[in-house]
XYZ file of C-alpha atoms in Angstrom:
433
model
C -6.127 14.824 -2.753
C -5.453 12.278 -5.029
C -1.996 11.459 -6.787
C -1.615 12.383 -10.141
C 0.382 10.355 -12.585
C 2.271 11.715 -14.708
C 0.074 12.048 -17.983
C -2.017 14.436 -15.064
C -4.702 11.673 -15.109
C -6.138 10.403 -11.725
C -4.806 7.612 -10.353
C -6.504 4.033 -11.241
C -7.696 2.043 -8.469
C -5.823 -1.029 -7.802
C -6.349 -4.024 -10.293
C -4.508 -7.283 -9.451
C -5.645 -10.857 -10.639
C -7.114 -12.792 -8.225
C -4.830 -16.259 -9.392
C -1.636 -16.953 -11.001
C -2.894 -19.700 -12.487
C -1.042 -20.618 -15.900
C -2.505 -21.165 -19.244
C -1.494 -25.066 -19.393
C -2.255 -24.782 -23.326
C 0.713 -26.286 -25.724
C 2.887 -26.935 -22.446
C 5.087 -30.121 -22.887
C 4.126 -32.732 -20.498
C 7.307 -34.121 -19.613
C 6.440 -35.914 -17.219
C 3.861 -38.774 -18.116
C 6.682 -40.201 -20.013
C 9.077 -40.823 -17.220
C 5.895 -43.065 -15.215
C 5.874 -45.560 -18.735
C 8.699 -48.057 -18.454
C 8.674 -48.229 -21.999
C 8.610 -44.661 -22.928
C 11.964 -43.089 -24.040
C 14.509 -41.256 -21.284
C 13.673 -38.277 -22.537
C 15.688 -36.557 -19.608
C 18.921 -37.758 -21.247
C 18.459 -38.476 -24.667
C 18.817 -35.869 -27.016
C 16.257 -34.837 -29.880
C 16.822 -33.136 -32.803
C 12.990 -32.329 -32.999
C 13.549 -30.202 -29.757
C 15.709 -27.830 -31.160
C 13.911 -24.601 -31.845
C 13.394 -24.012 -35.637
C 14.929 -21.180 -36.711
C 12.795 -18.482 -38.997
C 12.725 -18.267 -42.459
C 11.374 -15.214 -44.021
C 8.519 -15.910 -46.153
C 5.924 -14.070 -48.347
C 3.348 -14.290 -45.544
C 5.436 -14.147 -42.484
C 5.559 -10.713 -40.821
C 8.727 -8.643 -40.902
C 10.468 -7.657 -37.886
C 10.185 -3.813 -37.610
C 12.925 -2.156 -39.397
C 16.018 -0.914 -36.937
C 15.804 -4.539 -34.969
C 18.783 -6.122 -35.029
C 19.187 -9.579 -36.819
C 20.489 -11.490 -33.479
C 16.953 -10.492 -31.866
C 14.607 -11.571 -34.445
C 15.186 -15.545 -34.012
C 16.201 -18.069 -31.398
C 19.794 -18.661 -30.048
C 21.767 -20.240 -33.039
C 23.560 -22.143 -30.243
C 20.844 -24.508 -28.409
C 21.140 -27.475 -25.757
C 20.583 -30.721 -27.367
C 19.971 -32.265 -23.664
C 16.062 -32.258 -23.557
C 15.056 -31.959 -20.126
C 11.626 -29.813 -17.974
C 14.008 -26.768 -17.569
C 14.877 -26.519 -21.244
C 11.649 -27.229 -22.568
C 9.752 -24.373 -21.043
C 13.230 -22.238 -21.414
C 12.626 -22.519 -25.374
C 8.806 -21.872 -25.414
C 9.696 -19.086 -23.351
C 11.693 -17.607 -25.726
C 9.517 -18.679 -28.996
C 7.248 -16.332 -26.692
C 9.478 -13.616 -26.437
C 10.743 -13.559 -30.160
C 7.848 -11.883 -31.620
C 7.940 -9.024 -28.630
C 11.712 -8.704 -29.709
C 10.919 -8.641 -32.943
C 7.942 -5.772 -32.715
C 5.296 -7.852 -34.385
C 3.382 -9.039 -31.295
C -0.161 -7.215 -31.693
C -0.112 -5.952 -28.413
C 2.791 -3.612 -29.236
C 1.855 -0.219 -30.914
C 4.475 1.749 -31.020
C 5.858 4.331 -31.576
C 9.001 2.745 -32.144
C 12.316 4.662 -32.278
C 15.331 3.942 -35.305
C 16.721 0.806 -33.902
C 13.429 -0.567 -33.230
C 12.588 -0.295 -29.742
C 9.108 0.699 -28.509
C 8.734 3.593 -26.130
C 9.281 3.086 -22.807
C 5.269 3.467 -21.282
C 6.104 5.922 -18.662
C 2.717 6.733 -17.631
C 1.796 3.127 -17.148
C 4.507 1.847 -15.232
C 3.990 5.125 -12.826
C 0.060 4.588 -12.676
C 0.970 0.427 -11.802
C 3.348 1.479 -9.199
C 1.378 4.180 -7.594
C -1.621 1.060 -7.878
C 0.817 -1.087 -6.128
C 0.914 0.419 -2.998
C -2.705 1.132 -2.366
C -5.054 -1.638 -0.785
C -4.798 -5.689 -2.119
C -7.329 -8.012 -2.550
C -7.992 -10.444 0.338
C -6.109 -13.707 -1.854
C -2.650 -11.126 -1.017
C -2.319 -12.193 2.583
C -0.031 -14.799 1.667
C 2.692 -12.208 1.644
C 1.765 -9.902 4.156
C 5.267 -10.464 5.563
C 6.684 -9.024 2.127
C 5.415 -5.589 3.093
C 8.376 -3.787 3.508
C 9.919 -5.266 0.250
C 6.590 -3.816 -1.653
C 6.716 -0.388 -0.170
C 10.772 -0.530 -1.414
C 9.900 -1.746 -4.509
C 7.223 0.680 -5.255
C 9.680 3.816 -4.393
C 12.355 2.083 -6.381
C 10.601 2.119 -9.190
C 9.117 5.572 -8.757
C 11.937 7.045 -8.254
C 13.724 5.559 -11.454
C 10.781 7.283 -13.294
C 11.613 10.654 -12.694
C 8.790 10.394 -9.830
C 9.433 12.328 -6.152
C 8.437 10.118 -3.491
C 8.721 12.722 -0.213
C 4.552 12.746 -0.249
C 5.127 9.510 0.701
C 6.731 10.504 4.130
C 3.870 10.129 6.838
C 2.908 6.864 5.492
C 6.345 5.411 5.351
C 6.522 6.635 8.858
C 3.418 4.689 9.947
C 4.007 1.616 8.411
C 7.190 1.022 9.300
C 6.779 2.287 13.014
C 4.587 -0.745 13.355
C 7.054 -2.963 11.972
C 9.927 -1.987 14.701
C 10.792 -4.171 17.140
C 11.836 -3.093 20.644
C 14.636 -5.755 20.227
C 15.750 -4.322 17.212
C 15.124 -4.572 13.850
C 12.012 -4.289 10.601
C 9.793 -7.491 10.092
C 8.110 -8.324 7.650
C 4.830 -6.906 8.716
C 2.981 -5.924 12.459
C 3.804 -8.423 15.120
C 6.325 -10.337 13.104
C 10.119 -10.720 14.285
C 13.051 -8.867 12.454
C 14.657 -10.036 9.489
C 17.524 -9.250 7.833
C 16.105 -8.540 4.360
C 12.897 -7.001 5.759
C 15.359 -4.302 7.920
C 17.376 -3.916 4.578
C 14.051 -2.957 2.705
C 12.553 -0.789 5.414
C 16.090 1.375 5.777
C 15.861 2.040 1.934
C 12.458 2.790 1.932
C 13.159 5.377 4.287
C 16.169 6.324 2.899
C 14.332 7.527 -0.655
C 11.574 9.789 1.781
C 14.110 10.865 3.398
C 13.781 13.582 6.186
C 14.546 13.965 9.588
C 11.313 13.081 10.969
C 11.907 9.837 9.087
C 15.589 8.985 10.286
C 14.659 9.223 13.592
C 12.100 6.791 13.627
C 15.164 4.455 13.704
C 16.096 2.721 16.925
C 19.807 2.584 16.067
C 21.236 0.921 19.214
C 18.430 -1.578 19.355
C 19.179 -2.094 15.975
C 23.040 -2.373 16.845
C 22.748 -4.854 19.280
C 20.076 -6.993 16.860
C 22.513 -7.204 14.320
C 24.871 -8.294 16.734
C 22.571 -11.218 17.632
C 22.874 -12.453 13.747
C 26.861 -12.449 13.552
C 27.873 -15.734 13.288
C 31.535 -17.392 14.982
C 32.114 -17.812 10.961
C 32.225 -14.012 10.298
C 28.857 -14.665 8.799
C 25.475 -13.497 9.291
C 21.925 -15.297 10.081
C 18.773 -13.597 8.576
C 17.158 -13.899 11.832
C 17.615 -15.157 15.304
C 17.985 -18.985 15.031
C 17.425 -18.783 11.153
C 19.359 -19.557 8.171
C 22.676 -17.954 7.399
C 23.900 -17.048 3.801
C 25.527 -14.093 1.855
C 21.932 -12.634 2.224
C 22.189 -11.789 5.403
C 25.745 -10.401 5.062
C 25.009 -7.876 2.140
C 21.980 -6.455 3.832
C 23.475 -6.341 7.205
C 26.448 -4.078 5.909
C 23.749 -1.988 3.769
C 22.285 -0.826 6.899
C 25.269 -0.396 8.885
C 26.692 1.586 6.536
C 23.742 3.598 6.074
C 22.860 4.147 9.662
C 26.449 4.422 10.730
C 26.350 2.247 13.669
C 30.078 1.009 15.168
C 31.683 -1.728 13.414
C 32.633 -3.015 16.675
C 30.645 -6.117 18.152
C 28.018 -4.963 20.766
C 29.587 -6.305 24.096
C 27.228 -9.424 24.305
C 27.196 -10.514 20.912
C 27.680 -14.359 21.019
C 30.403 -13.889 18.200
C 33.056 -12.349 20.624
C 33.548 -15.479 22.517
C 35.009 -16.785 18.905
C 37.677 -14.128 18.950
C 35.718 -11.801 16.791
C 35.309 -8.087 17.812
C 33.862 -6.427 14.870
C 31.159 -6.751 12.248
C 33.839 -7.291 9.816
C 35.793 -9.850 11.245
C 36.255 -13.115 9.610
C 33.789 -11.430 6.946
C 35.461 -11.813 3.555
C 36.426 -15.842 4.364
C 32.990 -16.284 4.757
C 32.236 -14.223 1.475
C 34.982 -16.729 -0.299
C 33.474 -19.868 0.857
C 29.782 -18.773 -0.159
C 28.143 -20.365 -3.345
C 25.240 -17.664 -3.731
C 27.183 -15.369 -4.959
C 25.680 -14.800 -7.903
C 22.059 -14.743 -6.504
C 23.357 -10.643 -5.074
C 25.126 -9.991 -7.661
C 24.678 -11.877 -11.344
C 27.639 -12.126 -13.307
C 26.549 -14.287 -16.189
C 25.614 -12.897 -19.480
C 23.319 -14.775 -21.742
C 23.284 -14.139 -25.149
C 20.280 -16.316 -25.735
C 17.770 -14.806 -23.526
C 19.606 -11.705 -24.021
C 20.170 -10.419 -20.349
C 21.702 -11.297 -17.140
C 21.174 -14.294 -15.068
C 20.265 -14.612 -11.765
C 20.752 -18.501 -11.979
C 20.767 -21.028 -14.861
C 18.056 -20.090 -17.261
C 16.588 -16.903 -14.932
C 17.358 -13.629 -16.452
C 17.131 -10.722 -13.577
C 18.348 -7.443 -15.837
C 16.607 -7.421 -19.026
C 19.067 -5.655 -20.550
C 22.560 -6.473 -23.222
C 25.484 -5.053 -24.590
C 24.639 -2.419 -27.331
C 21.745 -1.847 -24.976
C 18.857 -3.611 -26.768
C 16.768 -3.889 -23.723
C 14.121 -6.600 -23.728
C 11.491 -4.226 -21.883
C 8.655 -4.636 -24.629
C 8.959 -8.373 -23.814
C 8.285 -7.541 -20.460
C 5.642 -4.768 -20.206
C 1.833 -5.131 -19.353
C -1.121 -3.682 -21.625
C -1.887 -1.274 -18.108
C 1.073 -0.820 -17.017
C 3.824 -2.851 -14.723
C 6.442 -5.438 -15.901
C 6.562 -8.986 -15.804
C 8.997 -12.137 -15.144
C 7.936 -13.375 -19.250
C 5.397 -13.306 -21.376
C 1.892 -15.218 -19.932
C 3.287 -14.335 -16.865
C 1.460 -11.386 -14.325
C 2.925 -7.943 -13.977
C 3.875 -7.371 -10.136
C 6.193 -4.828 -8.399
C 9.151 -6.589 -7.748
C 10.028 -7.208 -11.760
C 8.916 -3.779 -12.651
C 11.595 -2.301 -9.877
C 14.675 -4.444 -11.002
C 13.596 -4.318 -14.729
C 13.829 -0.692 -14.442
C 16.631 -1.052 -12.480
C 18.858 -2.911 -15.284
C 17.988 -0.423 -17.728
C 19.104 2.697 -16.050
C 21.866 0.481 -15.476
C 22.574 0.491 -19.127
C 22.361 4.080 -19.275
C 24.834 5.085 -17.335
C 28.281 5.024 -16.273
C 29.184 4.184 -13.044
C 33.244 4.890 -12.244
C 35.256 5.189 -8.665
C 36.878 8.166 -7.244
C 39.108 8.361 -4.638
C 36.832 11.423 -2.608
C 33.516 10.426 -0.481
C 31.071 12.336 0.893
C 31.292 10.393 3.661
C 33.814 11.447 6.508
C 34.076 8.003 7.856
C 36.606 6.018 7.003
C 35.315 2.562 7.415
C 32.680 3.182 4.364
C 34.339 5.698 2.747
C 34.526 3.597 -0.533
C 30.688 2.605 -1.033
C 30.116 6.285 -1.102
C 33.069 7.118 -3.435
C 30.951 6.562 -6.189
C 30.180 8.775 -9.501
C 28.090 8.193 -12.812
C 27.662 9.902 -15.911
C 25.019 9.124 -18.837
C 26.203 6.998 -21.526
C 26.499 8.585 -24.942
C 26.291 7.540 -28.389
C 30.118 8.908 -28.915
C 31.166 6.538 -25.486
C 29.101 3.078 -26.166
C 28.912 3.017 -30.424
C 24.859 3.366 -30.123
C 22.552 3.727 -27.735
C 19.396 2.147 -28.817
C 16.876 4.126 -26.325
C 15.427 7.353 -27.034
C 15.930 10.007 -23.991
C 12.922 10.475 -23.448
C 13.271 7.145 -22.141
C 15.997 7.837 -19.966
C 15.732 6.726 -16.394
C 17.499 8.179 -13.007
C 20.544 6.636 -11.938
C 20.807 4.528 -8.742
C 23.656 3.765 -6.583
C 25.501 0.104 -7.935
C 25.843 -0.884 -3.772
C 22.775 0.617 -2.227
C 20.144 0.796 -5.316
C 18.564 3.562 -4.532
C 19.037 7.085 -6.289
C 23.008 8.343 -5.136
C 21.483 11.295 -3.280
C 19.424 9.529 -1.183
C 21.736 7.229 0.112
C 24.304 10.072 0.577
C 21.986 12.335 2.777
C 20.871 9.626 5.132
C 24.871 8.531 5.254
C 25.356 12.501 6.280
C 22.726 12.583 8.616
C 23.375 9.948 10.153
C 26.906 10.658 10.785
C 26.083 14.022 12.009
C 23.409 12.481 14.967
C 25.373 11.337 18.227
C 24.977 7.614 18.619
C 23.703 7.930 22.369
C 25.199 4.752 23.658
């Protein structure tokens, strides 16, 4: 039977472009200078031609749709003089975005609410993600090992869309039964090793199915004694066996512990105890203070120029800013999906974690001192609580509620509930070992 969106129209078959190739139209070549010994520096030398010009209303210019606030309808008024690749694209990018912001680009239609926000296009972005997890085109293989990360994706974004995801269940089951390792562990697709961030996708995939049938397809101890593998002598964690180690591979390694509720204590053979460690946790939170990627898991910066939150320099993650004026529009695909920019191609993992920073924005997430959980180790990541934000509590809330999405967990990100019942079940199922 085939899945319905929600509009009750049938679902599309897939459509994904066969090449990411970008337009190369009005792009800055800057580097043919830097091969002319006589050409300027213009790496270090600042222009005042590169600053971007701000707009002037005129007779013939078109207005920016009323309710838009004045700080969205032209570029930054404070703008790096440095001219350099990076800042180059960074302000055609946002010449590009202005007129989205603005709700003149002729893509957008409306309807538009009082502050000037188009409507969020529900149906779409449920008919892309449905799309998403159907068959690829052959050009895809490249990231066959990103399966699990896809199939979490597609949930997550589901799920923030009001949509149930429990039909789901037998083919969660037999995808990531194949991806299992005897040894412990997701990869990234059938016959690969484990991963770190594959396992972390692959637990909250089944986490938002949910059901028994679907916990127990987890081999905990195997996955116990994997984990142990990755703990490092520096109370870090590798992503692999013999791979890389950074704050990666400790956030999602105390995701799924948490989640599965295997023993903080160090399997008996884990390389780590003959450091003086003895638990997961040991010498955890030095590593976590010498780490510089911080802000890759978790990004801090606000900037008011691209109007979001930054991953890195000049890479906005959460579309979204205070007053929450999210830049969604700027974001959205004609079918359906969102996108890194504009002239960039819709794909599943920036319509998840665009979604993702507007419910983010719509809620209110506070700490309690009661858990659902009964263990004390985790007690706090399931302590937890949100409540929507109001118009009386934040000054204005530009979004309409029919435009409200469902609120996910700020640790786990997936919706509270699910995390919370595979937590409880979890901690109800006897370890065995």
């Amino acid at each position: 039977m085939p899945v319905l969106a929600a509009a009750g129209k049938h679902r599309r078959k897939v459509r994904f472009p066969l090449t990411n190739q970008a337009s190369t139209t009005g792009k800055p070549n800057c580097r043919s200078s830097s091969r002319n010994p006589q050409a300027t520096d213009s790496t270090t030398k600042p222009r005042d031609h590169h600053l971007l010009k701000q707009t002037t209303t005129t007779m013939g210019e078109p207005q920016a749709h009323p309710g838009v606030p004045a700080l969205f309808t032209e570029p930054p008024a404070i703008q790096d003089t440095l001219i350099t690749e990076t800042t180059e694209l960074q302000n055609d990018t946002i010449n590009k975005c202005v007129p989205f912001l603005k709700g003149i680009h002729s893509s957008q239609k409306g309807p538009w609410n009082q502050y000037g926000v188009p409507a969020l296009t529900r149906d779409e972005h449920i008919g892309y993600l449905y799309d998403s997890l159907e068959e690829y085109p052959a050009a895809f293989v490249s990231i066959d090992a990103s399966r699990p990360w896809m199939s979490y994706w597609a949930l997550a974004g589901l799920s923030l869309l009001g949509q149930g995801v429990r039909s789901f269940r037998s083919r969660v089951i037999s995808t990531f039964g194949a991806m299992q390792n005897p040894t412990g562990g997701f990869g990234g697709g059938h016959g690969q090793i484990s991963h770190c961030a594959s396992s972390y996708a692959a637990v909250l995939s089944l986490a938002m199915v949910g059901g028994e049938e679907v916990f127990q397809l987890v081999d905990r101890k195997a996955m116990w004694q994997w984990l142990g593998r990755l703990k490092q002598p520096d109370g870090g964690f590798r992503l692999f066996e013999g791979g890389e180690e950074d704050v990666r591979g400790a956030y999602c390694s105390m995701v799924i512990i948490s989640l599965l509720d295997l023993p903080l204590t160090l399997p008996p053979e884990a390389e780590a105890r003959k450091y003086g460690l003895d638990s997961f946790t040991s010498g955890l939170s030095e590593y976590l203070a010498r780490c510089t990627q911080g802000p890759r898991l978790f990004p801090p910066l606000y900037t008011a120029d691209d109007k979001g939150m930054q991953v890195k320099h000049s890479k906005v993650v959460y579309p979204v800013v205070p007053g929450r004026k999210p830049t969604v529009p700027t974001l959205s695909g004609k079918l359906g999906g969102l996108r890194d920019k504009p002239g960039k191609h819709v794909d599943s993992y920036h319509t998840c974690y665009t979604l993702t920073g507007l419910s983010s924005a719509q809620y209110s997430h506070y700490y309690t001192d009661t858990s659902v959980s009964s263990g004390e180790e985790f007690a706090s990541a399931f302590s937890w609580r949100c409540h929507p934000t109001t118009t009386e509590e934040e000054g204005v809330n530009v979004f309409s509620e029919g435009d409200r999405l469902a609120a996910f967990h700020p640790i786990y990100v997936i919706p509270h509930k699910a995390a919370e019942s595979m937590r409880l079940w979890f901690e109800n199922e006897p370890l065995g070992f």
